PDB file of C-alpha atoms in Angstrom:
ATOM      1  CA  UNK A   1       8.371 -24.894  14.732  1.00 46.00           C
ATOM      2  CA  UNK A   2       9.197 -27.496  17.637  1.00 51.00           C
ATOM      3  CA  UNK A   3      13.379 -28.124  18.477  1.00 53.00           C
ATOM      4  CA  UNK A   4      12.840 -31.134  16.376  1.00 50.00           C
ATOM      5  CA  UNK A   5      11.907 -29.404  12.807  1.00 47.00           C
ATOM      6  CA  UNK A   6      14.192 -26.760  13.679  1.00 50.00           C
ATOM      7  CA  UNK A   7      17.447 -28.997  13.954  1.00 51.00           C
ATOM      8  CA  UNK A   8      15.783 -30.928  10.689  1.00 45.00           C
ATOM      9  CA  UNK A   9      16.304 -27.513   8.774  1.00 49.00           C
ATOM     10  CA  UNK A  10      19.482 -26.842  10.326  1.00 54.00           C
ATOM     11  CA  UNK A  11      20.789 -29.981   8.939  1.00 49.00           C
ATOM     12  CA  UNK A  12      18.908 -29.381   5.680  1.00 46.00           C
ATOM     13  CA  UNK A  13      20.022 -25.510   5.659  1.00 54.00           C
ATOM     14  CA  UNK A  14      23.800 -26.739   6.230  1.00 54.00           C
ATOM     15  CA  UNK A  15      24.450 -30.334   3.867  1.00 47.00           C
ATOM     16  CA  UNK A  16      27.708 -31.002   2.800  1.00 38.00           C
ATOM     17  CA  UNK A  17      26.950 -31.666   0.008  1.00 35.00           C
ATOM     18  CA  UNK A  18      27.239 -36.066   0.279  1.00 31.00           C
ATOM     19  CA  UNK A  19      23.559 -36.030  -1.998  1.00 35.00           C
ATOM     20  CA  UNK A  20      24.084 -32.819  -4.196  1.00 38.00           C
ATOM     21  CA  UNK A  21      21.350 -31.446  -6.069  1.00 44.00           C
ATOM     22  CA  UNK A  22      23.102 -30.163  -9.349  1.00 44.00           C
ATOM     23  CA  UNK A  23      20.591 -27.684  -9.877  1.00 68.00           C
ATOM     24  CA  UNK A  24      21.215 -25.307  -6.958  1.00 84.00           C
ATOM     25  CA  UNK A  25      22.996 -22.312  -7.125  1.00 92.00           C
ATOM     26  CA  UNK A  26      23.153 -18.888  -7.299  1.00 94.00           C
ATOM     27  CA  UNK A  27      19.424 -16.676  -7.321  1.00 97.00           C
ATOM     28  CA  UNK A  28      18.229 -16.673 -11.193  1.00 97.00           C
ATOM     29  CA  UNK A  29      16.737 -13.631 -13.230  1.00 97.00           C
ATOM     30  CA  UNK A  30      14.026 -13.556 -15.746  1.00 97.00           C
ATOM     31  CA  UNK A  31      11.829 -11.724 -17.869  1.00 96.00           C
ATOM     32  CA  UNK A  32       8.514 -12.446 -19.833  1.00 95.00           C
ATOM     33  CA  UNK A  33       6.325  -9.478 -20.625  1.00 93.00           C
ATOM     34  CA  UNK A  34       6.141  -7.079 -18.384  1.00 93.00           C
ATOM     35  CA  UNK A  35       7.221  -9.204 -15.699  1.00 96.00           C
ATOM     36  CA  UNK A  36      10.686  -9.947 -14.141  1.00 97.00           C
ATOM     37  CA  UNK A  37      11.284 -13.055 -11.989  1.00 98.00           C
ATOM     38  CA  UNK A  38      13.962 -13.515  -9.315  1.00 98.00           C
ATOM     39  CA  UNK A  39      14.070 -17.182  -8.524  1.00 98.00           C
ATOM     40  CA  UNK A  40      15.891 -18.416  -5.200  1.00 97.00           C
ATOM     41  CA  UNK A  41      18.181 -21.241  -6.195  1.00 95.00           C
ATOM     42  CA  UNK A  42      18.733 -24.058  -3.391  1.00 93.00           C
ATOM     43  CA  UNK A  43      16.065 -25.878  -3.122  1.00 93.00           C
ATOM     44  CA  UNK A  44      18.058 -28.964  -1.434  1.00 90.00           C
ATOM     45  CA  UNK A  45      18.852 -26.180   1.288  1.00 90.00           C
ATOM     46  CA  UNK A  46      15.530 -24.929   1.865  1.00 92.00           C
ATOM     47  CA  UNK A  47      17.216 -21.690  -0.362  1.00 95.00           C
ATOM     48  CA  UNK A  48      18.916 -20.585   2.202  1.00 91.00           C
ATOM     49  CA  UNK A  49      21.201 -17.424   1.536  1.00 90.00           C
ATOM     50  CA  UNK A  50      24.944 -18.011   1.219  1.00 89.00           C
ATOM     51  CA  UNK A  51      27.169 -14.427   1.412  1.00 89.00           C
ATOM     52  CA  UNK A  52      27.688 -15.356  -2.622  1.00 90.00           C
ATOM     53  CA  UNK A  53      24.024 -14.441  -3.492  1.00 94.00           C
ATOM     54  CA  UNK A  54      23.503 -11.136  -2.023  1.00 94.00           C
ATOM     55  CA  UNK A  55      25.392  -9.213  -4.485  1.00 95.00           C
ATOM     56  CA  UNK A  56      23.818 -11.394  -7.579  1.00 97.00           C
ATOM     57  CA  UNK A  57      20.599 -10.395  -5.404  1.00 97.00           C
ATOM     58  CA  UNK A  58      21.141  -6.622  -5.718  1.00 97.00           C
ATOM     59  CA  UNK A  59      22.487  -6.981  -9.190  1.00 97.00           C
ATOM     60  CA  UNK A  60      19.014  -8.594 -10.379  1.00 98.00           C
ATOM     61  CA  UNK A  61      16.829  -6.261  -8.592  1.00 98.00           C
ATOM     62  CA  UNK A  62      19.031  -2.996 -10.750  1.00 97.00           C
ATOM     63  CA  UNK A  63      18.671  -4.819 -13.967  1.00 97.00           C
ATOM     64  CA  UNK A  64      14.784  -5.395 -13.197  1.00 96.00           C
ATOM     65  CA  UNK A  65      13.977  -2.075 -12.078  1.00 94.00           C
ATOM     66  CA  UNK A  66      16.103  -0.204 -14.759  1.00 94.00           C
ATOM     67  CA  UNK A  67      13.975  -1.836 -18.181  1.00 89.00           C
ATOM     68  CA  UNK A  68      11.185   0.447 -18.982  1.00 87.00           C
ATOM     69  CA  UNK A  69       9.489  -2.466 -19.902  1.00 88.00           C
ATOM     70  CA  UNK A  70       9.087  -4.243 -16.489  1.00 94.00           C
ATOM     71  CA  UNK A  71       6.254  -3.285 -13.956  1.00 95.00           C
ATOM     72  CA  UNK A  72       6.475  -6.060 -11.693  1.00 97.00           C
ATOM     73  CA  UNK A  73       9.122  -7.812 -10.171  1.00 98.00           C
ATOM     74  CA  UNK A  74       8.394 -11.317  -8.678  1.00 98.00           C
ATOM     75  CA  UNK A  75      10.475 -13.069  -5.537  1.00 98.00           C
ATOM     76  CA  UNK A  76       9.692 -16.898  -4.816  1.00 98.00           C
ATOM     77  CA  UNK A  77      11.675 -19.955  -4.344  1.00 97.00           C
ATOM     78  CA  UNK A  78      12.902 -23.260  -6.122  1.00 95.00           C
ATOM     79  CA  UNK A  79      10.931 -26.227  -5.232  1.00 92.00           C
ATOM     80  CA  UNK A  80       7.584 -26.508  -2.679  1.00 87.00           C
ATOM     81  CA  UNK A  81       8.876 -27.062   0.639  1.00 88.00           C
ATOM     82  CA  UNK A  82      10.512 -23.596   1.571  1.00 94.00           C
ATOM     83  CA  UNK A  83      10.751 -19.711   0.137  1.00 97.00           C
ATOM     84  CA  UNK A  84      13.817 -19.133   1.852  1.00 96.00           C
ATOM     85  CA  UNK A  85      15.289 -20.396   5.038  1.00 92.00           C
ATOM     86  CA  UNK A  86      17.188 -17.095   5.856  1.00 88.00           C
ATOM     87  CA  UNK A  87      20.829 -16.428   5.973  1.00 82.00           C
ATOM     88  CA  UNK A  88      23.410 -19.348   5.763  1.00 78.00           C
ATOM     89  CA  UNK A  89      23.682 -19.974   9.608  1.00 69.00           C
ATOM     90  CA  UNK A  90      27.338 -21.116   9.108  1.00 69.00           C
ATOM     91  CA  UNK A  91      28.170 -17.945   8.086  1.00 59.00           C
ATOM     92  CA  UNK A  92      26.297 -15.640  10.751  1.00 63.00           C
ATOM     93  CA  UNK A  93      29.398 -14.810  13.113  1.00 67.00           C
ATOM     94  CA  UNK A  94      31.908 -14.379  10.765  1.00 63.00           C
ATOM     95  CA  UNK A  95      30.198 -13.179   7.546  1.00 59.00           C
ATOM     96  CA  UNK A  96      26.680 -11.775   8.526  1.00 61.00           C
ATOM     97  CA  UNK A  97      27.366  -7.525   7.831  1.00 67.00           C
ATOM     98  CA  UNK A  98      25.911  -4.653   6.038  1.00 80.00           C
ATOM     99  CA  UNK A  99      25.965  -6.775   2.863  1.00 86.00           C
ATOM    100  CA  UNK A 100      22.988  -8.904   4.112  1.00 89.00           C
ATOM    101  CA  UNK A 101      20.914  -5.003   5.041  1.00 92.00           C
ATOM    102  CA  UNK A 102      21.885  -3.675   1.698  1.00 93.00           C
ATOM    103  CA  UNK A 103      20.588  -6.378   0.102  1.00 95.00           C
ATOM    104  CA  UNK A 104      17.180  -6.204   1.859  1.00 96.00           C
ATOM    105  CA  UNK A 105      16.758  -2.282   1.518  1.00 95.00           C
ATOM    106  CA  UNK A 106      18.138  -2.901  -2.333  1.00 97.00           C
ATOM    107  CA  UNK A 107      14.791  -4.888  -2.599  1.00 98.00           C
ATOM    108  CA  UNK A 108      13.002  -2.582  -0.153  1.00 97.00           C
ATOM    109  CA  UNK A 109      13.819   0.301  -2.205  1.00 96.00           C
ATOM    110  CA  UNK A 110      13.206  -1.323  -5.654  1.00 97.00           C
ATOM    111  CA  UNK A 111      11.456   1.762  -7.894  1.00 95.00           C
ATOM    112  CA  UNK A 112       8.958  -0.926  -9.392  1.00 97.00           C
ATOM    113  CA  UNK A 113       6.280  -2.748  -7.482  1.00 98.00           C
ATOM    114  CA  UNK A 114       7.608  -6.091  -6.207  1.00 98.00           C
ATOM    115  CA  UNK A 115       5.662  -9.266  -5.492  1.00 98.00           C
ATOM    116  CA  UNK A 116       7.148 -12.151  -2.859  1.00 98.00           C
ATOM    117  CA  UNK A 117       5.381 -15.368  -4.282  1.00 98.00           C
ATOM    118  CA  UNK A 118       5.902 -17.658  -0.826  1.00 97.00           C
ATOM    119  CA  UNK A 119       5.978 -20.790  -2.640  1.00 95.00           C
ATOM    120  CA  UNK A 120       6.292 -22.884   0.791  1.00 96.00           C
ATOM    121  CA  UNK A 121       7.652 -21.391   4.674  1.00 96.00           C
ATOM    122  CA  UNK A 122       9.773 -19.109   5.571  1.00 97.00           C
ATOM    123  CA  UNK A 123      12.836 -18.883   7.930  1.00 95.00           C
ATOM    124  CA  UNK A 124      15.111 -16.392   9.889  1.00 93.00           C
ATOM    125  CA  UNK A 125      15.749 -13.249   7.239  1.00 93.00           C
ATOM    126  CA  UNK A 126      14.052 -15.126   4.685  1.00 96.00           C
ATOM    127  CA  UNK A 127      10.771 -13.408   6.445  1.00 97.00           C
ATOM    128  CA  UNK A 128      12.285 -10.151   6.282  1.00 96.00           C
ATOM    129  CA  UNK A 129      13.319 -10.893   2.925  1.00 97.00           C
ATOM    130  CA  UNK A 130       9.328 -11.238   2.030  1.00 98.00           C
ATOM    131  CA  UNK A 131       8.648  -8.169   4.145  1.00 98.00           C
ATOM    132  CA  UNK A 132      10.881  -5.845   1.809  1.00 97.00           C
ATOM    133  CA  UNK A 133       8.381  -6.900  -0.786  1.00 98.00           C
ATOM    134  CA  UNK A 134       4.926  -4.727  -1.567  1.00 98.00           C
ATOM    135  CA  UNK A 135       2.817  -7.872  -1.995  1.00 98.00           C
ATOM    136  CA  UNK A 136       3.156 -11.174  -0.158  1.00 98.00           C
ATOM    137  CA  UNK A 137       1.030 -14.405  -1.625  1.00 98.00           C
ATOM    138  CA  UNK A 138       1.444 -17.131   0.571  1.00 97.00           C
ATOM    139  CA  UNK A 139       0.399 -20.604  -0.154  1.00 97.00           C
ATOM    140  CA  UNK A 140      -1.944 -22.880   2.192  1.00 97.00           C
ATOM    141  CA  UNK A 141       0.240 -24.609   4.887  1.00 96.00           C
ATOM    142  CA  UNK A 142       3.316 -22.458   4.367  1.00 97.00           C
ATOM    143  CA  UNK A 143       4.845 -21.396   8.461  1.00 97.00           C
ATOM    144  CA  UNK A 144       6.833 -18.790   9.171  1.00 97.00           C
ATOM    145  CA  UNK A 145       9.275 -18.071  12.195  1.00 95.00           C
ATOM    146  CA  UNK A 146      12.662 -15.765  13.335  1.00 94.00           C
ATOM    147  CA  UNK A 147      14.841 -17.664  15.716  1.00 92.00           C
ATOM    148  CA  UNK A 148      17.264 -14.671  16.080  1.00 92.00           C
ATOM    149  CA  UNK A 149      16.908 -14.091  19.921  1.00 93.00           C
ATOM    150  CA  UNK A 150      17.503 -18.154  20.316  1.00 90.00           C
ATOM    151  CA  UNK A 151      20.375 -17.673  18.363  1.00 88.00           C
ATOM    152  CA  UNK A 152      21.469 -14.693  20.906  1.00 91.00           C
ATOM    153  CA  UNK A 153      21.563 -12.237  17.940  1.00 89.00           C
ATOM    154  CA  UNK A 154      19.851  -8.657  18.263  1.00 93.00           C
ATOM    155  CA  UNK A 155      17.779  -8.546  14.982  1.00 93.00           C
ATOM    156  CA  UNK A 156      18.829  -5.309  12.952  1.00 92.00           C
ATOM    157  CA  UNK A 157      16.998  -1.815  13.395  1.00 93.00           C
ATOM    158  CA  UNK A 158      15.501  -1.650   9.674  1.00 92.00           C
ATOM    159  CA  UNK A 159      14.325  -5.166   9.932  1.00 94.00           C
ATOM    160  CA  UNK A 160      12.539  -4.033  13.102  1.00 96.00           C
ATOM    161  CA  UNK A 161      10.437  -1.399  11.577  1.00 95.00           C
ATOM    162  CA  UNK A 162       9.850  -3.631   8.851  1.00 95.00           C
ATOM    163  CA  UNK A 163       8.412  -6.244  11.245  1.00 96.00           C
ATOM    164  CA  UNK A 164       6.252  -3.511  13.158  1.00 96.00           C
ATOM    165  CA  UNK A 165       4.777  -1.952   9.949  1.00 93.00           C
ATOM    166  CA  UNK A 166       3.652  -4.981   8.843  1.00 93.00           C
ATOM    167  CA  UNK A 167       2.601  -6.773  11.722  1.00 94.00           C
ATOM    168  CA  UNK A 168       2.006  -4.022  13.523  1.00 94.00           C
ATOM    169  CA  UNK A 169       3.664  -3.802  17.182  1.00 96.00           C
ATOM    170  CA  UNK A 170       2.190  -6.478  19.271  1.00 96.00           C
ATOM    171  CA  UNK A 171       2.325  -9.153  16.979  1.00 96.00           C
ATOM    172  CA  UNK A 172       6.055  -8.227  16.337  1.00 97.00           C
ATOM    173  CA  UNK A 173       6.807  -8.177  19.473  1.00 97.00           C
ATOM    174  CA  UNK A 174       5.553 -11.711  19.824  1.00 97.00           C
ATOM    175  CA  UNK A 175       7.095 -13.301  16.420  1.00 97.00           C
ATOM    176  CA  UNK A 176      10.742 -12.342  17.066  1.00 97.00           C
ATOM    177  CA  UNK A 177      10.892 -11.509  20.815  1.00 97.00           C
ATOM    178  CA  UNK A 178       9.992 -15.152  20.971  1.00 96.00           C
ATOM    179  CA  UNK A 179      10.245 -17.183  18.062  1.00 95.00           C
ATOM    180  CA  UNK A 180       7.011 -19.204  17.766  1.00 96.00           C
ATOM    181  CA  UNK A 181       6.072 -20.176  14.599  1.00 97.00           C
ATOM    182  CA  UNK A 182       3.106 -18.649  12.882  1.00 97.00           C
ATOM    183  CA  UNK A 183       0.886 -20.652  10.596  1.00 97.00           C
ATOM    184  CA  UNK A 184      -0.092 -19.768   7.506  1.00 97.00           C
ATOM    185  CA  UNK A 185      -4.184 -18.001   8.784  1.00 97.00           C
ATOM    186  CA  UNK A 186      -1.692 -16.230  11.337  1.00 97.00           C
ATOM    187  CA  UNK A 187       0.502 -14.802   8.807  1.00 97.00           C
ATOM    188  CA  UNK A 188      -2.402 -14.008   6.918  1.00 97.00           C
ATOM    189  CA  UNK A 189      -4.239 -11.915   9.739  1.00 96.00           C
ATOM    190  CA  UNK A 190      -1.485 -10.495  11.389  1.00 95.00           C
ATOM    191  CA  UNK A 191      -0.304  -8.692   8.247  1.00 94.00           C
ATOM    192  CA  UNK A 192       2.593 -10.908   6.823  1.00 97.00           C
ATOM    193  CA  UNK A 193       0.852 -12.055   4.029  1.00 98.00           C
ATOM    194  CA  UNK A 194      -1.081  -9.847   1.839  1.00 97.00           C
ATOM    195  CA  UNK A 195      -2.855 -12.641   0.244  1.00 97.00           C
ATOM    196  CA  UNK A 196      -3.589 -16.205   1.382  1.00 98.00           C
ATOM    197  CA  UNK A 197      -4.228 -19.015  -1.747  1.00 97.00           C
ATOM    198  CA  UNK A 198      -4.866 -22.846  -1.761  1.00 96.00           C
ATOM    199  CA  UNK A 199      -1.925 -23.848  -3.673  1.00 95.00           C
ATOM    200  CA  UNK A 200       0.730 -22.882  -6.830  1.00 94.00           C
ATOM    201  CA  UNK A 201      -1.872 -22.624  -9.274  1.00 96.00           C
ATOM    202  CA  UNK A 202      -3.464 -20.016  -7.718  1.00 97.00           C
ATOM    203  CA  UNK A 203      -0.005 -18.321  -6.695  1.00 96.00           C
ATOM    204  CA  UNK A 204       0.405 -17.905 -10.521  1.00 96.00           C
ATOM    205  CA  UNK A 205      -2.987 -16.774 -11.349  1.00 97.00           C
ATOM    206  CA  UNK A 206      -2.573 -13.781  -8.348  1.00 97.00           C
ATOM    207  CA  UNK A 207       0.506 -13.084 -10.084  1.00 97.00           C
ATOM    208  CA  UNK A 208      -1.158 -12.831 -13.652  1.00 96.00           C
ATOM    209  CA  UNK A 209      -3.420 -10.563 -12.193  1.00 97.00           C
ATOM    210  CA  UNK A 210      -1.665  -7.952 -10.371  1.00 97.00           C
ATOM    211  CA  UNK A 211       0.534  -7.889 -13.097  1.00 96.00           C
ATOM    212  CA  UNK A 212      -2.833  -7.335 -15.832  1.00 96.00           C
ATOM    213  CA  UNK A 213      -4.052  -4.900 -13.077  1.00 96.00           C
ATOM    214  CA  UNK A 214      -0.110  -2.661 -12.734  1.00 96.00           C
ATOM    215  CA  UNK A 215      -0.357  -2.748 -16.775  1.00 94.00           C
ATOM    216  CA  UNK A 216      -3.272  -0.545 -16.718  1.00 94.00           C
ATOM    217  CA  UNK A 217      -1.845   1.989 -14.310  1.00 94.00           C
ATOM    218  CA  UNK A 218       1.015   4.757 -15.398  1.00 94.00           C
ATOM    219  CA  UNK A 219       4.460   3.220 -14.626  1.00 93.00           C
ATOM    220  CA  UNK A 220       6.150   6.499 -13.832  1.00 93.00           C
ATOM    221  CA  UNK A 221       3.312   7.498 -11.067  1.00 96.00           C
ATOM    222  CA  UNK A 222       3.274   3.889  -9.891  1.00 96.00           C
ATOM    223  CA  UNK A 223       7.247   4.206  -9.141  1.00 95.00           C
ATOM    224  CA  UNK A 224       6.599   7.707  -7.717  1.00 96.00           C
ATOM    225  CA  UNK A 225       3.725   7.024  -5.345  1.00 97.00           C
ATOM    226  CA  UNK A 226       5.584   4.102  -3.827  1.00 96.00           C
ATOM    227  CA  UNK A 227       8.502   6.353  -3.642  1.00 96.00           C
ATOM    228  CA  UNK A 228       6.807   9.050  -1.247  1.00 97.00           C
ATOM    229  CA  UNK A 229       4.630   5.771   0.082  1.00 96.00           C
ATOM    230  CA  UNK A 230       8.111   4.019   1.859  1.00 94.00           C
ATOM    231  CA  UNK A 231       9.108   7.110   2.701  1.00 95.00           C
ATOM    232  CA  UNK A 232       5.744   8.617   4.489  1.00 95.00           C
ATOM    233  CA  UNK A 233       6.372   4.862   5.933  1.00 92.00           C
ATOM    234  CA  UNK A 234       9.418   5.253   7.205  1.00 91.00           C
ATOM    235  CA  UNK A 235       8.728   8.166   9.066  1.00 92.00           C
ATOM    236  CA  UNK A 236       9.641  10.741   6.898  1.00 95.00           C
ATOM    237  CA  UNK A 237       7.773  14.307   7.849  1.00 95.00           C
ATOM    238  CA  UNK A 238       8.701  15.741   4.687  1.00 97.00           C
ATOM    239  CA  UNK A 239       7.569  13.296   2.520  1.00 96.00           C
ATOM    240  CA  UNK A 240       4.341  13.469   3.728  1.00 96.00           C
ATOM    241  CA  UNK A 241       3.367  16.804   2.864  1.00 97.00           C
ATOM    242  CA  UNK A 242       5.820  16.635  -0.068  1.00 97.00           C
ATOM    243  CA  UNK A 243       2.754  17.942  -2.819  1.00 97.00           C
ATOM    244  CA  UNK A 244       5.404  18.148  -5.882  1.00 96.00           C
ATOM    245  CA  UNK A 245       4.717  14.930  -7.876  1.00 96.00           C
ATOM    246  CA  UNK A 246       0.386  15.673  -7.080  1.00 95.00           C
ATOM    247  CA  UNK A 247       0.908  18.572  -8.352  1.00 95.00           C
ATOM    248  CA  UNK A 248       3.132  17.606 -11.480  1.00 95.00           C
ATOM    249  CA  UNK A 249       0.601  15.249 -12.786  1.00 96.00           C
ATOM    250  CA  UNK A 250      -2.268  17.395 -12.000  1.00 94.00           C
ATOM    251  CA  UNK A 251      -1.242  19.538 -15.020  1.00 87.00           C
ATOM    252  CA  UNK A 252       0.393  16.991 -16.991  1.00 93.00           C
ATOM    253  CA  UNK A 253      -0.784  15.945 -20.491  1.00 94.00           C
ATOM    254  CA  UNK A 254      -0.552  12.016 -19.725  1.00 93.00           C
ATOM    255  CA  UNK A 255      -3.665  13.005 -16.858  1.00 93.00           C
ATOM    256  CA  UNK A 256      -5.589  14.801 -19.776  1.00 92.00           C
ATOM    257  CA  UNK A 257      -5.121  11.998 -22.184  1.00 92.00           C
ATOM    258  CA  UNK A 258      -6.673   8.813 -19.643  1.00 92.00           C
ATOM    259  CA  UNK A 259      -8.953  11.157 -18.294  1.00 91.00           C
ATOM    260  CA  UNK A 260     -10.557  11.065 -21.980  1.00 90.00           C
ATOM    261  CA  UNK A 261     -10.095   7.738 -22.758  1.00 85.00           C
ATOM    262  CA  UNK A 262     -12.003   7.060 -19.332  1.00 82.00           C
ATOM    263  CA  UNK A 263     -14.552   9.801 -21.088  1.00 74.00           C
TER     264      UNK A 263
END
């Protein structure tokens, strides 16, 4: 993104409000099915995050993961220009803290399989916001950039290893060390985006089918497996020989039962 679109989403990011858009607000939470749908809620601001949301953030993410019904929860954005345009830049100095992490490693840690639906670009922690995320659809001419070392600011250590997992070391160096944008076939091959589609129809049809695929797996060893998965990500030696929950469901009567319906 040039210094021109960037100061265009600045002033889009920070309007006072002089053409309101009655419909923004606070991140929304629903459920059809199986499937539970946080919806970012300022469209007329590119749905940015103000310090309001993240607790309504975390709050959503609990009441997904804890029905026994849900086995997916979905992330996208009001509107078709942007997914999120990161964290209210107003508010960085004085009211960017551990709030803003907690929220991302509330997501992060989510016990169900979550699914970031990029319904347009993505901006500042709005990218790390997708990252926390198993799956990431993105839709055809969607960009993506983190102008944190513009702004001066050292990006945060989880966010880091988030970056590096995903885009592996090189690439991260190059998105946030210097802030180019990455189009949409970069984001795609570099890692960012787990799937690439032509447009919102198809975002909903990828959606439909992960969630008709997850509905044919066991929910308690999906939410295991991508327990010991983050944490064998993350770096953790134990988890990686941890052979407890293999082991469990080796001998469990759920295995015996699929294994003769498969039969």
């Amino acid at each position: 993104m040039n210094s021109e679109e960037r100061s265009r989403l600045s002033k889009a990011q920070n309007q006072n409000g002089s053409s309101p858009n009655h419909s923004d607000g606070a991140p929304l939470l629903s459920f059809v099915g199986s499937l539970a749908t946080i919806t970012l809620n300022r469209p007329s601001q590119h749905n940015r995050l103000d310090p309001s949301d993240l607790g309504v953030l975390q709050q959503h993410i609990r009441q997904a993961q804890a029905s026994d019904k849900t086995q997916l929860l979905v992330l996208t954005g009001s509107g078709s220009q942007s997914f999120c345009s990161g964290y209210t830049l107003q508010a960085i100095l004085g009211q960017l803290d551990h709030e803003f992490e907690n929220t991302l490693q509330c997501l992060e840690n989510c016990t169900i399989p979550t699914l970031c639906a990029l319904n347009g670009s993505a901006y500042g922690g709005g990218t790390d916001l997708a990252l926390c995320c198993d799956f990431r659809i993105g839709i055809a001419g969607m960009r993506a950039f983190m102008p944190a070392a513009h702004f001066g600011l050292h990006y945060h250590p989880s966010g880091m290893r988030r970056y590096i997992a995903n885009f592996g070391l090189s690439q991260a160096k190059k998105f946030l060390l210097t802030g180019q944008t990455f189009n949409d076939e970069q984001l795609f091959n570099c890692g960012f985006l787990t799937e690439l589609v032509a447009d919102q129809a198809a975002v909903n049809t990828s959606i439909e089918q992960t969630a008709n695929a997850l509905a044919l797996c066991d929910l308690g060893v999906v939410r295991s497996m991508k327990s010991q998965m983050n944490a064998i990500a993350r770096g953790d030696d134990g988890a990686a020989v941890d052979r407890t929950q293999y082991l469990k469901t080796l001998g469990s009567e759920n295995l015996k039962q699929r294994l003769r319906g498969v039969a």
